[in-house]
Coordinates of C-alpha atoms in Angstrom, one line a residue:
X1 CA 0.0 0.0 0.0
X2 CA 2.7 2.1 0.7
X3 CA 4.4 1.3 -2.1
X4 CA 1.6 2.2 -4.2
X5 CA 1.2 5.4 -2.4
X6 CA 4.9 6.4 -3.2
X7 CA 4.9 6.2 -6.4
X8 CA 1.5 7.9 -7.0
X9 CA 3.4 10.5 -5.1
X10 CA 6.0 10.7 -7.4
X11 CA 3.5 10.5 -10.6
X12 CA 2.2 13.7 -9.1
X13 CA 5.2 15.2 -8.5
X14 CA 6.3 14.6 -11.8
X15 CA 2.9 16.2 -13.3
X16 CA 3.6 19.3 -11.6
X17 CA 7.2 19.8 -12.8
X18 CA 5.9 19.4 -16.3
X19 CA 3.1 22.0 -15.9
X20 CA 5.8 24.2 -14.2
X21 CA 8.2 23.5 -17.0
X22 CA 4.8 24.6 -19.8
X23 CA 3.9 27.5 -17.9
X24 CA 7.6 28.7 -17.1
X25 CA 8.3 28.7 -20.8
X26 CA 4.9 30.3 -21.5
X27 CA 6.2 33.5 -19.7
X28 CA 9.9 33.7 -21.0
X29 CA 8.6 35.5 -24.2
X30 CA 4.9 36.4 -24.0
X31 CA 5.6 39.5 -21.7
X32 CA 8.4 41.0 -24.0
X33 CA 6.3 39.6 -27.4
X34 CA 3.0 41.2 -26.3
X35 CA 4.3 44.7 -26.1
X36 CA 5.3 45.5 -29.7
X37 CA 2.0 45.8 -31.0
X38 CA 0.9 48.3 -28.5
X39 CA 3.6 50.6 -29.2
X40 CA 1.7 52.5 -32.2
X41 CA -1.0 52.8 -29.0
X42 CA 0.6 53.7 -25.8
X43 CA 3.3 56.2 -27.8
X44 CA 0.9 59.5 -27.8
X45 CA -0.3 58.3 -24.1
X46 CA 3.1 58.6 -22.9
X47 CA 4.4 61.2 -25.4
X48 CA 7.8 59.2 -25.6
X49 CA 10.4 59.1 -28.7
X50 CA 11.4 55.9 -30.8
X51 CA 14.6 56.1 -28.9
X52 CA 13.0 55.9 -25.5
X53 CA 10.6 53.2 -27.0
X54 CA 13.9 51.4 -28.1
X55 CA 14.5 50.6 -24.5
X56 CA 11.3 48.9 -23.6
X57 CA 12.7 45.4 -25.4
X58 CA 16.2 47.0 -25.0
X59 CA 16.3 47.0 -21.1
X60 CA 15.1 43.0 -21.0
X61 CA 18.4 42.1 -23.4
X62 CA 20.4 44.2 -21.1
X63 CA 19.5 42.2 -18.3
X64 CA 19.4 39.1 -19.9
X65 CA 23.6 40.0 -20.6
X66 CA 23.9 40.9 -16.7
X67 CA 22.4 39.1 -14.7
X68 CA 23.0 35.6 -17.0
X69 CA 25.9 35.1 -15.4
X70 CA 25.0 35.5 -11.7
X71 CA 22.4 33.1 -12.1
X72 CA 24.3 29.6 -11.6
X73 CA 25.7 31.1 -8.3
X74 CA 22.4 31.8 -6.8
X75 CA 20.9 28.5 -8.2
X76 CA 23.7 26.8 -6.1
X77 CA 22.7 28.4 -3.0
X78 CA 18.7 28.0 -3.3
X79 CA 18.4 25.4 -5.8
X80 CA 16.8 25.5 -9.3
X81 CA 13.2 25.3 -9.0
X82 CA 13.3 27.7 -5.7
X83 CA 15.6 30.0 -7.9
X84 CA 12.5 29.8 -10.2
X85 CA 9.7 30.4 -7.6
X86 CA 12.0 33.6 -7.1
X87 CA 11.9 34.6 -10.4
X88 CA 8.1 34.1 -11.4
X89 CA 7.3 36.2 -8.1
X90 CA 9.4 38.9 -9.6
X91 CA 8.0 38.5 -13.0
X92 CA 4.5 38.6 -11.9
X93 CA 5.7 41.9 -10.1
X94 CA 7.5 43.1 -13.3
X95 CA 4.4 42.9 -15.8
X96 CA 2.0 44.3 -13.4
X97 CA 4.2 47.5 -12.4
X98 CA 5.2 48.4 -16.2
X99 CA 1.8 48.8 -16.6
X100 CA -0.1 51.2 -14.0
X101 CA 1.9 54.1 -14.5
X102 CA 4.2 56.8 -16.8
X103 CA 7.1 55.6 -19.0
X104 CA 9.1 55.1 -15.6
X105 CA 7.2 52.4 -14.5
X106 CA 7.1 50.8 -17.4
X107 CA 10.7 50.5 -17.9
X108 CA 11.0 49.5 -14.4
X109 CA 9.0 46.8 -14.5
X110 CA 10.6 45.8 -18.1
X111 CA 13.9 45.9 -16.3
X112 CA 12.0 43.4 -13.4
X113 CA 11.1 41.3 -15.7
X114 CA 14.2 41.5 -18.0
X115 CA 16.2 40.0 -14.7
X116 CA 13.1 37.0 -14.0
X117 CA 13.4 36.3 -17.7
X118 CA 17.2 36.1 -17.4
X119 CA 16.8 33.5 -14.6
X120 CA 14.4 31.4 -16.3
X121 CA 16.3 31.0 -19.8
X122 CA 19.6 29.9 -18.0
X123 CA 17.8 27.4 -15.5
X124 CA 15.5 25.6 -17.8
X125 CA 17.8 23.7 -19.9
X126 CA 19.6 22.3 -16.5
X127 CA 16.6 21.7 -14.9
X128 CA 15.2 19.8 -18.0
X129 CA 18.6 17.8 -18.2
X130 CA 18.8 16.9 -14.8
X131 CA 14.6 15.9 -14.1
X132 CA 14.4 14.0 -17.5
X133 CA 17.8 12.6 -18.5
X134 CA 16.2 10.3 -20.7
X135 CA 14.1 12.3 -22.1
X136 CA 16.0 15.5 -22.7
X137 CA 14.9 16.2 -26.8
X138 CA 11.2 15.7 -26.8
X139 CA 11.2 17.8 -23.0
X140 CA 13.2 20.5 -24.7
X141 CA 11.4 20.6 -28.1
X142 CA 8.3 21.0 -25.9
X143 CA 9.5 23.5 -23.6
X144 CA 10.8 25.5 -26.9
X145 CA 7.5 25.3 -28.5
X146 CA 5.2 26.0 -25.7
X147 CA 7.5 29.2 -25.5
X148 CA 7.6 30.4 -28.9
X149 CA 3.6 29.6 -28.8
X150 CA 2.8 31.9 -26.2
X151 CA 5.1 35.0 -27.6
X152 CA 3.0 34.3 -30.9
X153 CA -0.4 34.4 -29.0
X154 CA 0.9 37.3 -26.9
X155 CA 1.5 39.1 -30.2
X156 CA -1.3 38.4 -31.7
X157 CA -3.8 38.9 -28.9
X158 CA -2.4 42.5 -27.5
X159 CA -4.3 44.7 -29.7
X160 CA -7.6 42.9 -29.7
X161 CA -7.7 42.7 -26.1
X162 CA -7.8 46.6 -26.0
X163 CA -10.8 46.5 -28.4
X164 CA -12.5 44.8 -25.5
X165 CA -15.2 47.1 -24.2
X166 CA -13.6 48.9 -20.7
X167 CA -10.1 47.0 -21.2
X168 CA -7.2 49.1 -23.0
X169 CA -3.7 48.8 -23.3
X170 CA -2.7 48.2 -19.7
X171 CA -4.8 45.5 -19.6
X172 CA -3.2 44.3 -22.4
X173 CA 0.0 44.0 -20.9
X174 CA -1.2 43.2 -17.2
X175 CA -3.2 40.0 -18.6
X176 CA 0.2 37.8 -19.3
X177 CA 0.9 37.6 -15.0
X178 CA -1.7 35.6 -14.7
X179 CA 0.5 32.6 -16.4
X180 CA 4.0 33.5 -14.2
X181 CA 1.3 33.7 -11.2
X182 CA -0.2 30.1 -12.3
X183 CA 3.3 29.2 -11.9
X184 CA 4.0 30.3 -9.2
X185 CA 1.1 28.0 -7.3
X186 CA 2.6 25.1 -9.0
X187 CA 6.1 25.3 -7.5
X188 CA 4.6 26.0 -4.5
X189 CA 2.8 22.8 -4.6
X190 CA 5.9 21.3 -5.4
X191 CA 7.9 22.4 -2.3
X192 CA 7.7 19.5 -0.3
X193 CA 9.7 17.3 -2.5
X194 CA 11.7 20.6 -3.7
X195 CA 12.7 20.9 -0.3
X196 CA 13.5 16.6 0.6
X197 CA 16.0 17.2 -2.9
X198 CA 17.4 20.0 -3.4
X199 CA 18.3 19.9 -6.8
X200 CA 21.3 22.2 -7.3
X201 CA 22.5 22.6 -11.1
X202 CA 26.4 24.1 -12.3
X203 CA 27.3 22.1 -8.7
X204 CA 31.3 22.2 -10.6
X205 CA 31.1 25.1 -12.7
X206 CA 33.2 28.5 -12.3
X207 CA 30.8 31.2 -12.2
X208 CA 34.0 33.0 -14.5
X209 CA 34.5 31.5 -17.7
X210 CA 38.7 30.5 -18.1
X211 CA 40.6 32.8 -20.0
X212 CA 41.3 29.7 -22.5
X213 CA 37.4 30.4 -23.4
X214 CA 37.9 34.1 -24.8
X215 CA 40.7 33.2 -26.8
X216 CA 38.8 30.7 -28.6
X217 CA 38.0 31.6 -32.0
X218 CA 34.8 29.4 -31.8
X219 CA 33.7 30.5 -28.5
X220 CA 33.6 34.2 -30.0
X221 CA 31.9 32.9 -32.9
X222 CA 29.4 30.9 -31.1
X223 CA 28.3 34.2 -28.7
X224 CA 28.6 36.5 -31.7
X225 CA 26.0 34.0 -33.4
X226 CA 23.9 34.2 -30.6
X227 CA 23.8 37.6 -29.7
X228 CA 23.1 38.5 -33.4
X229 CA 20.4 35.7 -33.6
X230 CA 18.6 37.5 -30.7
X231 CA 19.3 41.1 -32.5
X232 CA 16.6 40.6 -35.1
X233 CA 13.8 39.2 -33.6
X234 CA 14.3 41.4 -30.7
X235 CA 14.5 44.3 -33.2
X236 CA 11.0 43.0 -34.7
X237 CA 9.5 42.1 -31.8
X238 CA 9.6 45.9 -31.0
X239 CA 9.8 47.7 -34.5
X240 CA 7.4 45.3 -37.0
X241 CA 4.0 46.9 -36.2
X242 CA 5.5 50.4 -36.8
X243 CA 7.6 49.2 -40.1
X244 CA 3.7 47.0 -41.0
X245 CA 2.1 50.6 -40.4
X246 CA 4.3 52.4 -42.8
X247 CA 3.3 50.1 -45.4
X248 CA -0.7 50.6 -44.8
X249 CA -1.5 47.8 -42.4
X250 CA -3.6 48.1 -39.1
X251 CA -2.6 47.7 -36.1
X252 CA -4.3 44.5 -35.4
X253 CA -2.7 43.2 -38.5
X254 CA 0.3 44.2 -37.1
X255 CA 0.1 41.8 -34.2
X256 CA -1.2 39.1 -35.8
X257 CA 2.0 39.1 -38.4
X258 CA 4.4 39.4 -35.5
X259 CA 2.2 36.1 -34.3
X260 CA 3.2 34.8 -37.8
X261 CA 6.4 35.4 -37.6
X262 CA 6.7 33.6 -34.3
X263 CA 4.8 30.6 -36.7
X264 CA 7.6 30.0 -38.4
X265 CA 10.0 30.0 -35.2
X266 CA 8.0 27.3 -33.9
X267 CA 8.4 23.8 -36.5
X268 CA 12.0 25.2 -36.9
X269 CA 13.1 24.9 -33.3
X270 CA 11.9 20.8 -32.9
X271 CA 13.3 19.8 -36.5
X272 CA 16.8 22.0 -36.9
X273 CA 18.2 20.7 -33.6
X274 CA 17.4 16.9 -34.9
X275 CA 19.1 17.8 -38.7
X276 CA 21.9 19.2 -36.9
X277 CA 22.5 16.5 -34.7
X278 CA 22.6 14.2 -37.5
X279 CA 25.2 16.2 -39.6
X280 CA 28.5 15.7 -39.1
X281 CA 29.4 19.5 -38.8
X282 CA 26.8 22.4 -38.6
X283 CA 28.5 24.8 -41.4
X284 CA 25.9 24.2 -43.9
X285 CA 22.9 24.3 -41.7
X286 CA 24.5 27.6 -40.3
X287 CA 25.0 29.5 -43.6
X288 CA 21.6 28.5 -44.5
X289 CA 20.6 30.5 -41.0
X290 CA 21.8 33.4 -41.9
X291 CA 20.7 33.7 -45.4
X292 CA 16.9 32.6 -44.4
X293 CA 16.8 35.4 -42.5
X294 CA 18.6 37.5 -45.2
X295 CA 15.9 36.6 -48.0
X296 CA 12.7 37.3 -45.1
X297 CA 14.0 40.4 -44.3
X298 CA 14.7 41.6 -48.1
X299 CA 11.2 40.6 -48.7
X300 CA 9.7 42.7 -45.6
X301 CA 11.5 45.5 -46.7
X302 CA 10.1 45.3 -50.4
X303 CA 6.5 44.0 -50.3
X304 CA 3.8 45.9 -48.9
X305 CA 1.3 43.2 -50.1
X306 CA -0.2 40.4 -48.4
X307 CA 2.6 38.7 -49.9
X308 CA 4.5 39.6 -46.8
X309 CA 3.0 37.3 -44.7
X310 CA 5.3 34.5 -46.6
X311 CA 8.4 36.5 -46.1
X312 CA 7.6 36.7 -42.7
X313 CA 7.7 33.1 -42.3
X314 CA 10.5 32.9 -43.7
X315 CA 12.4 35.2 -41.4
X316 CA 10.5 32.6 -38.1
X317 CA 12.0 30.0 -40.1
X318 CA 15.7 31.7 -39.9
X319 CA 14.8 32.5 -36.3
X320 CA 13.9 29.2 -35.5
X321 CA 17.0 27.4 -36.8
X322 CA 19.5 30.0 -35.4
X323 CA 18.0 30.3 -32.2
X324 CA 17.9 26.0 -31.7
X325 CA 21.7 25.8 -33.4
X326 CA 23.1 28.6 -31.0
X327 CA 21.9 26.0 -28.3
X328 CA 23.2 23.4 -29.7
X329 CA 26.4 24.5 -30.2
X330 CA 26.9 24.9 -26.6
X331 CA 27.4 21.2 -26.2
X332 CA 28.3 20.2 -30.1
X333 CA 31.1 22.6 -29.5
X334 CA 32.5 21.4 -25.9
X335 CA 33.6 18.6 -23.8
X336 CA 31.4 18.1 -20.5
X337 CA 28.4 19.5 -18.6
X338 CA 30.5 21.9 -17.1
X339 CA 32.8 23.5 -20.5
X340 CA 28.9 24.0 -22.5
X341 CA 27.8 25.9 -19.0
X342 CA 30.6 27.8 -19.5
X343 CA 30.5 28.7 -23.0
X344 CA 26.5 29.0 -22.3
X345 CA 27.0 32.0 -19.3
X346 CA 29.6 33.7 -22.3
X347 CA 27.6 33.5 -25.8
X348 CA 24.3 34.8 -23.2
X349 CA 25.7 37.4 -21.4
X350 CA 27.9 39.1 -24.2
X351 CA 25.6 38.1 -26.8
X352 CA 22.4 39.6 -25.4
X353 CA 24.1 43.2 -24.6
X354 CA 25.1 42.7 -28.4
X355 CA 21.3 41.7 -29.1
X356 CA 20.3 44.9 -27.2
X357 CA 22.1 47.3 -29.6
X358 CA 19.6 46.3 -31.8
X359 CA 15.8 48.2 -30.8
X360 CA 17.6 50.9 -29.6
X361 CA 19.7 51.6 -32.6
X362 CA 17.5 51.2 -35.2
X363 CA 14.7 53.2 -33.5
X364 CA 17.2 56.0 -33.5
X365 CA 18.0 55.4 -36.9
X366 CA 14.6 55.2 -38.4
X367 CA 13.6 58.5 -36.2
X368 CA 16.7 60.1 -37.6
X369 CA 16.2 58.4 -41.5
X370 CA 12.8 59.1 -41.2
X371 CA 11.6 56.1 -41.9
X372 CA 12.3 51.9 -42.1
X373 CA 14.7 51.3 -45.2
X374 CA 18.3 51.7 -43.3
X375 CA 17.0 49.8 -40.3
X376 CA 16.3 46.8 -42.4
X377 CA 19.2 47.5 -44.6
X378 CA 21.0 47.0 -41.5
X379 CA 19.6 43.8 -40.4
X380 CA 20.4 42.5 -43.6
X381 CA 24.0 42.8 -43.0
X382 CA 23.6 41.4 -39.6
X383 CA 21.9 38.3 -41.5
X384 CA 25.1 37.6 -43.4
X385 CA 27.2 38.2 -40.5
X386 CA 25.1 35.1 -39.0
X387 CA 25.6 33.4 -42.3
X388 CA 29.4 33.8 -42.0
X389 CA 29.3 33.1 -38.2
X390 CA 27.5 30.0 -38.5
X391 CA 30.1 28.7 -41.2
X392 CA 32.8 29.3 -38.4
X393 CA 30.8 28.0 -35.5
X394 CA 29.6 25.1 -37.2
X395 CA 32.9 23.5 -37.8
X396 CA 33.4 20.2 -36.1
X397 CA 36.0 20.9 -33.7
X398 CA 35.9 21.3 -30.0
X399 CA 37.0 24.2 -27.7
X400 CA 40.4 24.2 -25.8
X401 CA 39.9 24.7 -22.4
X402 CA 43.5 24.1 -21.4

């Protein structure tokens, strides 16, 4: 009876740590997706400049760079999952503050939730590898999609949500807390067994990467990948709806292609990691990367026809692969658990204060332009640089750690 008893226990347990896992990826890009579309809205509100706009997806990338690399330390003090509790208390803060207030609040509460973000995107793999050894490809293709699939909804829903009789834009943005608080009550329910295990993750691992790491040629091309994969969606996820404007769409529209954008993203991420697995080197499949999101973005930048729609596909489809091979090439390019932690907490922090160049910039470009062209212009060249990136990153050779 007991026995029977124990490991119903342990099925429930089990349930609730993959609900945590779904709704924990549900909020690492639905908060930061949903925003975008009600730029074009909140902008008069708040009378605020593209610049100062810039930093509302800017100031989450910042923090991601930061505070990546602090995380592992406090995970070995607390554990993962209570590290996590942590994080989607502060989240839920985050999204509620940024919206009940003047453009301070909301770029403190983006900054709030820029640092829970941060904490989620570095734990999640570790605590997928560690709860479901055998089961780490289908448990991170799910956790990839489920996240992806909430940014797209977040995008898509924003604007219509406002059209709600008595709801506007704050509401908009203040809906998405009810997931982090969702998961909140789920690790809570798991703290008995949280607290009998104590799972600790980076147990070995150096919270400073060895000096042997920066003089790696494919170290610096694997975070230079990474932080320029993150540059253009980051730089869409903030700028689309005003570029979709420009060319004579509405601003539900708007949403709903940033939600199709985020379509494409989602396939890509479950079938590029399995083609690259498969290959014997990842050069090819990170050329083709690069120029995916070359030949989406040189379609956005002509069409202003419905037409669009498949270019913007074809950009989620880039996305999609870049994003899952810069993840991969943490542990296709090193030696143990501890070397891809390593060359994780580097490509992350570096490459997301790269990544965060990339709202800020352009929306001071296209204010000082006058209008889209040179801002996509530039993330064309920053599609080739992935191209060529990917060609060095992909080789198959390990790093020296020595």
């Amino acid at each position: 009876m007991q026995h029977i008893s124990n490991s119903t226990k342990q099925r429930y347990y089990t349930f609730l740590l993959i609900l945590a896992i779904l709704f924990i990826a549900s909020t690492l890009r639905s908060p930061i997706t949903s925003v975008g579309p009600l730029i074009p809205i909140f902008r008069n509100e708040l009378e605020v400049t593209n610049a100062m706009i810039g930093l509302i997806n800017t100031l989450p990338l910042i923090a991601f760079g930061i505070f990546s690399s602090f995380v592992p330390t406090l995970s070995r003090k607390l554990g993962m999952e209570i590290t996590l509790l942590m994080a989607m208390v502060v989240l839920s803060i985050g999204i509620y503050v940024r919206s009940i207030g003047d453009i301070s609040m909301l770029l403190f509460g983006t900054l709030l939730l820029g640092i829970a973000i941060s904490v989620g995107n570095v734990l999640m793999p570790g605590l997928i590898k560690s709860s479901f050894p055998y089961r780490i490809g289908l448990m991170t293709g799910i956790y990839s999609v489920t996240m992806n699939l909430f940014g797209a909804l977040a995008s898509g829903l924003s604007v219509p949500i406002t059209s709600i009789p008595s709801l506007d834009w704050r509401n908009a943005m203040q809906v998405w807390s009810v997931i982090s608080m969702i998961a909140v009550i789920i690790l809570l329910l798991r703290l008995p067994i949280i607290r009998s295990s104590r799972k600790k993750v980076f147990v070995d691992v150096k919270s400073q990467p060895p000096t042997a790491l920066f003089k790696s040629k494919i170290a610096w091309a694997v975070t230079f990948f990474m932080g320029f994969q993150s540059l253009i969606p980051y730089s869409l996820f903030t700028w689309l709806p005003d570029i979709l404007l420009a060319k004579g769409f509405s601003e539900s529209d708007a949403g709903w292609f940033i939600a199709i954008l985020q379509m494409g993203i989602i396939p890509t991420t479950f079938v590029a990691p399995i083609i690259a697995g498969k290959m014997n080197n990842q050069r090819i499949i990170g050329c083709i990367a690069g120029l995916l999101f070359f030949s989406g973005l040189l379609g956005i930048t002509l069409t202003s026809s419905n037409l669009i729609i498949a270019f913007l596909i074809l950009t989620g489809i880039g996305a999609g692969t870049a994003f899952s091979l810069a993840m991969m090439f943490f542990v296709l390019r090193t030696e143990t658990v501890a070397q891809s932690s390593q060359l994780s907490s580097m490509a992350q922090s570096i490459g997301y204060m790269v990544a965060a160049l990339g709202p800020l910039l352009l929306g001071f470009i296209s204010e000082w332009t006058n209008g889209w062209t040179t801002p996509l212009v530039i993330l064309m060249i920053v599609a080739l640089c992935i191209a060529l990136l990917g060609t060095i990153a992909g080789k198959n050779e390990k790093i020296k750690f020595e």
